[in-house]
Coordinates of C-alpha atoms and ligand atoms in Angstrom, one line a residue:
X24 CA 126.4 68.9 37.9
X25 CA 126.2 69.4 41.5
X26 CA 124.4 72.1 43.0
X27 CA 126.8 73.5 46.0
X28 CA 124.5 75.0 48.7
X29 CA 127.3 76.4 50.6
X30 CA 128.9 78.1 47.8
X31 CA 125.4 80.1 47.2
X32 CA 124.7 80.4 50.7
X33 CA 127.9 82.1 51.4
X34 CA 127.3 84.4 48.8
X35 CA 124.0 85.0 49.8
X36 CA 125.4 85.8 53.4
X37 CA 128.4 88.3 51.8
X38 CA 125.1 90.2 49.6
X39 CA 123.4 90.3 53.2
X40 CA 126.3 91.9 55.1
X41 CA 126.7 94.3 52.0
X42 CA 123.0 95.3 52.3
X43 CA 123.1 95.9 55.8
X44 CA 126.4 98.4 56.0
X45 CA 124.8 99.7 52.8
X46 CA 121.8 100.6 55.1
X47 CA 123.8 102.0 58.1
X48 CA 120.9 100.3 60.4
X49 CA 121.3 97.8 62.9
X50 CA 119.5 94.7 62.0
X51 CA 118.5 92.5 64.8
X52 CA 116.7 88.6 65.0
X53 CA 114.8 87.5 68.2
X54 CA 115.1 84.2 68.8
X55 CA 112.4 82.2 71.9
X56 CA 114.2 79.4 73.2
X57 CA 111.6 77.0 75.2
X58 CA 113.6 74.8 77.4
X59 CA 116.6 72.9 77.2
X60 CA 116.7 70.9 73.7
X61 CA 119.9 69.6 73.4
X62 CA 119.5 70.2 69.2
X63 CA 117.7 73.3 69.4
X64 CA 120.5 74.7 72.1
X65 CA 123.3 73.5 69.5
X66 CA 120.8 75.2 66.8
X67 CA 120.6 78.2 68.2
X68 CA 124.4 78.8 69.1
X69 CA 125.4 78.2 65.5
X70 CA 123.0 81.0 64.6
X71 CA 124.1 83.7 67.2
X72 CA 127.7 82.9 65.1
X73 CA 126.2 82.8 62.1
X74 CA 123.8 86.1 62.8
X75 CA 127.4 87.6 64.2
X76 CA 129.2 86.8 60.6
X77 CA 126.3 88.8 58.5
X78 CA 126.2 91.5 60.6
X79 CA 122.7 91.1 62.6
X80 CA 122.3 91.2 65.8
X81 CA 120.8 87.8 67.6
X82 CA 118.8 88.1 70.7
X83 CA 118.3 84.4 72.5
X84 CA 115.0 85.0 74.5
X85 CA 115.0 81.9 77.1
X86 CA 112.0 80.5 79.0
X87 CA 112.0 77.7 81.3
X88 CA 111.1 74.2 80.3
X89 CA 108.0 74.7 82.7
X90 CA 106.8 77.3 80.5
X91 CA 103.1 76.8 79.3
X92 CA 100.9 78.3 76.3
X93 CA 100.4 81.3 78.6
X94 CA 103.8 82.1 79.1
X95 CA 105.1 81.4 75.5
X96 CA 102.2 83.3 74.1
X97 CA 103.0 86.1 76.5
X98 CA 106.3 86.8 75.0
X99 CA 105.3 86.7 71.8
X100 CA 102.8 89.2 72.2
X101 CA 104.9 91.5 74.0
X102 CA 107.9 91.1 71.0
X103 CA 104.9 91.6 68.5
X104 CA 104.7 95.0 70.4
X105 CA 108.2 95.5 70.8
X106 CA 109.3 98.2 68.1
X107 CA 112.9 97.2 68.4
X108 CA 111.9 94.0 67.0
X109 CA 111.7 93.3 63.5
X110 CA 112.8 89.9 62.8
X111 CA 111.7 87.1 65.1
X112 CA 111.5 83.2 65.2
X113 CA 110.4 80.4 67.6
X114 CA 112.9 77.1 68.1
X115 CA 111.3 74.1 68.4
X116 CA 110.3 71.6 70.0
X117 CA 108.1 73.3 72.5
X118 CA 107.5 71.4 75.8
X119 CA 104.6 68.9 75.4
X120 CA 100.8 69.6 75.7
X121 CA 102.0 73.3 74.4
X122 CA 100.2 73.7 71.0
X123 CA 103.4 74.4 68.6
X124 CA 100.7 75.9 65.5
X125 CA 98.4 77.7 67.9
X126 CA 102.0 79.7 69.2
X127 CA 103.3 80.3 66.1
X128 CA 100.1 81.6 64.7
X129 CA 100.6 84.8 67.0
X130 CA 103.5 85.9 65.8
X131 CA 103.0 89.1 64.0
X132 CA 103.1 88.0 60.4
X133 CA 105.4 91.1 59.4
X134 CA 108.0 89.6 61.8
X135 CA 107.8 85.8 61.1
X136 CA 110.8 85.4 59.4
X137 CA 110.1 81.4 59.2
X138 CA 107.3 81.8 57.6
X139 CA 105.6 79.6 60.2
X140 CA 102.1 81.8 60.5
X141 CA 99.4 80.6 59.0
X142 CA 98.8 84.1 57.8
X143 CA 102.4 83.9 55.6
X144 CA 101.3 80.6 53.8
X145 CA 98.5 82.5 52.6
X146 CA 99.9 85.1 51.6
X147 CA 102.4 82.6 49.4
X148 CA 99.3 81.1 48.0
X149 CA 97.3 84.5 46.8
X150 CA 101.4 85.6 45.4
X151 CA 101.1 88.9 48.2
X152 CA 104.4 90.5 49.0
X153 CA 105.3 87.8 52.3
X154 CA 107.6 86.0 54.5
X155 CA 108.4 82.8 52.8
X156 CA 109.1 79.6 54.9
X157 CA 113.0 79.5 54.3
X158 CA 113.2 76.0 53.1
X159 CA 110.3 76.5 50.4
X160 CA 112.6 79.8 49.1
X161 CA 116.1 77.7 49.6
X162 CA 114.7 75.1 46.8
X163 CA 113.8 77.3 44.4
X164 CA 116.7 79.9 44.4
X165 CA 118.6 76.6 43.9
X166 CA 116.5 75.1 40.8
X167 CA 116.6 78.6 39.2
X168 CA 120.8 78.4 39.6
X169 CA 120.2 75.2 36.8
X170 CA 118.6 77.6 34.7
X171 CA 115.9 75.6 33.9
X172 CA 112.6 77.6 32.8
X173 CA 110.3 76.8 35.7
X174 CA 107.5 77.4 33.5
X175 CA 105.4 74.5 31.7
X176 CA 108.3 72.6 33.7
X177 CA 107.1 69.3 35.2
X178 CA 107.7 69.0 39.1
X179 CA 107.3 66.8 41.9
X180 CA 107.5 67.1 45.6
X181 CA 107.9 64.1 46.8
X182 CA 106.6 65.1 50.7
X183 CA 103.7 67.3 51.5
X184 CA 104.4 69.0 55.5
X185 CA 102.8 72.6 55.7
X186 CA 106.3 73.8 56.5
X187 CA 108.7 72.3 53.5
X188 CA 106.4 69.8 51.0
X189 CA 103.2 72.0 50.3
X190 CA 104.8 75.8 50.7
X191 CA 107.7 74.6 47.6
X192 CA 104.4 73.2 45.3
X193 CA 103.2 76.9 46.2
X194 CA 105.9 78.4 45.0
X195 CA 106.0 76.6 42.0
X196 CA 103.1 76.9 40.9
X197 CA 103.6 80.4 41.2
X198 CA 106.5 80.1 38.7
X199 CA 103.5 78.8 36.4
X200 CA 105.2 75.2 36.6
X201 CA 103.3 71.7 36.2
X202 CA 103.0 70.9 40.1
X203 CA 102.5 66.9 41.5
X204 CA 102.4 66.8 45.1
X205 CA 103.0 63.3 46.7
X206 CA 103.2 62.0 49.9
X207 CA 103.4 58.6 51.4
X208 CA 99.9 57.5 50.1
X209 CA 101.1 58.4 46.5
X210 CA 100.7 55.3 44.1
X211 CA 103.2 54.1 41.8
X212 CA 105.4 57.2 42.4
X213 CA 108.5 56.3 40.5
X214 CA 106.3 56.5 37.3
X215 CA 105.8 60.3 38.2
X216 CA 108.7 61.1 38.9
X217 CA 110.5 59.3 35.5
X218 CA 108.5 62.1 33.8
X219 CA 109.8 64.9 35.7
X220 CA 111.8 67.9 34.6
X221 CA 112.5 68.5 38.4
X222 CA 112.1 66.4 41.4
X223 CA 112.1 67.6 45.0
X224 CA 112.7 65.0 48.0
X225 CA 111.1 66.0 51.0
X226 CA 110.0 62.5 52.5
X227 CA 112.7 62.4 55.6
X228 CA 113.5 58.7 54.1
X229 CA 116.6 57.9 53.6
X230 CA 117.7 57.0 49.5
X231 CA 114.2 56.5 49.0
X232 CA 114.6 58.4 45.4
X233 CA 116.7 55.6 43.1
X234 CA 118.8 56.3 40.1
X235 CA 115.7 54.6 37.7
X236 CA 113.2 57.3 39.3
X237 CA 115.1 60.0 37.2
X238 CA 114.6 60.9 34.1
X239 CA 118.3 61.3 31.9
X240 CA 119.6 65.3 32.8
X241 CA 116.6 66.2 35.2
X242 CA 116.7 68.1 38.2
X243 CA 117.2 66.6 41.3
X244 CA 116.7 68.7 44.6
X245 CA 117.5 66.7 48.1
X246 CA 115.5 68.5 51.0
X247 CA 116.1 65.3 53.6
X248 CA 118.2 65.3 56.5
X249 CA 118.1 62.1 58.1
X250 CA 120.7 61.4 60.6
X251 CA 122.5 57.8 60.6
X252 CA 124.4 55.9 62.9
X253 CA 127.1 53.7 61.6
X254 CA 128.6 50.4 63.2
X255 CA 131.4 52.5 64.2
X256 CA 128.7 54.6 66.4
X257 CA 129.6 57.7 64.2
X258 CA 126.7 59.3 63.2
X259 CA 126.3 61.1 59.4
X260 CA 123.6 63.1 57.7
X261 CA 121.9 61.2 54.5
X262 CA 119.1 62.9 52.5
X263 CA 115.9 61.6 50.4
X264 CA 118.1 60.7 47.3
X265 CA 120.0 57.5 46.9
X266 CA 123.8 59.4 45.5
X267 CA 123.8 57.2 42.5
X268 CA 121.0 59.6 41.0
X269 CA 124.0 62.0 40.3
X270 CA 125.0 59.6 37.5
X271 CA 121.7 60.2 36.1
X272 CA 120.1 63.9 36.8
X273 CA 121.4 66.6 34.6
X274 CA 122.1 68.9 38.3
X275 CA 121.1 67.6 41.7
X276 CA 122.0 69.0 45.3
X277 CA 123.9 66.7 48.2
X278 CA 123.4 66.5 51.7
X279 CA 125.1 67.7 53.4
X280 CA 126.1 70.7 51.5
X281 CA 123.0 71.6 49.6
X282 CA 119.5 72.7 51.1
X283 CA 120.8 72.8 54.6
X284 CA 123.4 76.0 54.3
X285 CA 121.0 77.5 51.7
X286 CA 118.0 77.5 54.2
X287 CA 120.1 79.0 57.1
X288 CA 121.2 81.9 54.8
X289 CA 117.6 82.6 53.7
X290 CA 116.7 82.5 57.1
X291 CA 119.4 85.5 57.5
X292 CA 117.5 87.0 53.7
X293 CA 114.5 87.1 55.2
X294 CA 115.9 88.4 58.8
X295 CA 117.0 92.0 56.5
X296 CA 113.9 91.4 54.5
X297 CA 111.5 92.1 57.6
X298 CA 114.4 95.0 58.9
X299 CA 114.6 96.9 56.6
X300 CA 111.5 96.8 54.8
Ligands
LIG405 P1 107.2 65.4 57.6 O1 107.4 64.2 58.3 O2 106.4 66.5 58.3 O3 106.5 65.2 56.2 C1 107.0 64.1 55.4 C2 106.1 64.1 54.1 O4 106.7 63.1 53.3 C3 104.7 63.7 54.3 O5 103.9 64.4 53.4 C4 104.6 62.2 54.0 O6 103.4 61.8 53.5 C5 105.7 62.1 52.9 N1 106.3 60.8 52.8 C6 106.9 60.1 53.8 N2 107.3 58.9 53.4 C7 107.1 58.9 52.0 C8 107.3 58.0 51.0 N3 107.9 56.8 51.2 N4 106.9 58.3 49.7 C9 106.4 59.5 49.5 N5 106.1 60.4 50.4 C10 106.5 60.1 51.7 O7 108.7 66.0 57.2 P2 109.2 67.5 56.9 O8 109.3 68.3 58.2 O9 108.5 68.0 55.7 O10 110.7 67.1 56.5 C11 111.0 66.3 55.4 C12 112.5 66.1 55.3 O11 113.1 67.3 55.1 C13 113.1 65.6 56.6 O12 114.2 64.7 56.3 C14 113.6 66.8 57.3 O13 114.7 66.5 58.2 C15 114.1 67.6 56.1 N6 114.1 69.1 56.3 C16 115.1 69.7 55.8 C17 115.2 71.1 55.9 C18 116.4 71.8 55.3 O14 116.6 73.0 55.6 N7 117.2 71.2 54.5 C19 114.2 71.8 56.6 C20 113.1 71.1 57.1 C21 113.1 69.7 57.0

């Protein structure tokens, strides 16, 4: 079975826009735009259209590339201050020599809609009510569609960033699941993951999970997005899992069409979340 993230996305995004004419508020994200990254530029349009399609507001708040920590902090502060604002996020990359965790670790954790402060992880760890980084919160919404019990389940990460690797091992551990976290320095990880009720690929290498890591009918979950250029010079998106595993896991998730338009609409989740809490 495949898992179709844009099928659940979109129906996440129809329960959002229901929420918010439910709640006759206005609902409004505030982006900071640093510069002029090419991706984050293209990032950031697609989510003024896709704020505009759920019903919340999107405010692109631009600073020049010359911008430094005092300037991007400034901002911050002020939309930490800023009562209008509820919802806010920071695109990256932020121009070099700024410190991206030191930034991000002033945004007022009530507002962090990423997830990205410090402050939020903890609060996932200790199971407080929290902003969830959306990736982490993507996965499991999409495990739980399988029906599998999470609980006594055997699961691992394969990939261990603070932002996607260690915040999903969080959350299922939360869920009272058996939690391996690898990374890069893991030994012999195929033999982990053959015993796996779930496995999660979160590496950024492309097909590195192969049809014999998978154990017959387990759940396979593809966080990668890995960009490849072909002979043709056409370029395509690729996750962490070779496709073959489909012949072998009981449900698994594709790229594209799987984690990716599940993140952006619990980006949008956690956008009404911070509103109109
Ligand atoms: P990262 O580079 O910060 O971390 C990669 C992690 O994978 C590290 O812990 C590293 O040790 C581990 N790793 C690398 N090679 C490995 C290997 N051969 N075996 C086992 N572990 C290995 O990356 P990240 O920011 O966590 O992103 C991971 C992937 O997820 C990337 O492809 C990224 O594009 C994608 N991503 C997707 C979404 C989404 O919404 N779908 C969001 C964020 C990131």
């Amino acid at each position: 079975m495949m898992i179709d993230g844009k099928a659940l996305g979109a129906k996440v995004r129809a329960d959002i826009r229901t929420r918010i004419e439910r709640s006759q508020r206005s609902v409004r994200l505030d982006a900071v735009l640093v510069g002029e990254d090419r991706a984050a530029t293209i990032y950031a349009e697609n989510q003024a259209r896709t704020c505009a399609e759920a019903g919340i507001e999107y405010h692109l708040n631009r600073l020049p590339a010359s911008a430094g920590f005092e300037e991007i902090a400034g901002r911050i502060l002020l939309m930490n201050t800023d009562e209008s604002i509820r919802a806010m996020m920071l695109h990256l990359p932020l121009p070099s020599g700024v410190d991206t965790e030191r930034v991000q670790s002033l945004i007022d954790p009530e507002k962090d809609v990423e997830g990205v402060n410090p402050a939020n992880i903890g609060n996932v760890v200790y199971g407080r009510r929290s902003l969830v980084p959306c990736t982490a919160l993507a996965v499991i919404e999409m495990i739980e569609t399988t029906g599998i019990s999470l609980r006594g389940a055997k699961c691992v990460i394969v990939g261990a960033s603070n932002i996607v690797g260690k915040p999903i091992a969080v959350l299922l551990m939360r869920a009272e699941a058996t939690v391996i976290s690898a990374n890069k320095f893991t030994r012999d990880l195929a033999t982990l993951t053959r015993d796996a009720d779930v496995v999660i690929a979160a590496a950024g290498v492309p097909a590195l999970v192969k049809p014999d890591w998978i154990k017959p009918g387990a759940v396979v979950i593809d966080v990668g997005i890995n960009r490849r250029v072909g002979a043709d010079g056409k370029s395509t998106t690729v996750g962490d899992v070779d496709p073959m595993v489909a012949q072998v896991a009981g449900a698994m998730s594709p790229v594209p069409g799987g984690v990716g338009p599940m993140t952006v609409a619990m980006l949008l989740r956690n956008v009404v979340d911070a509103a109109l809490r």
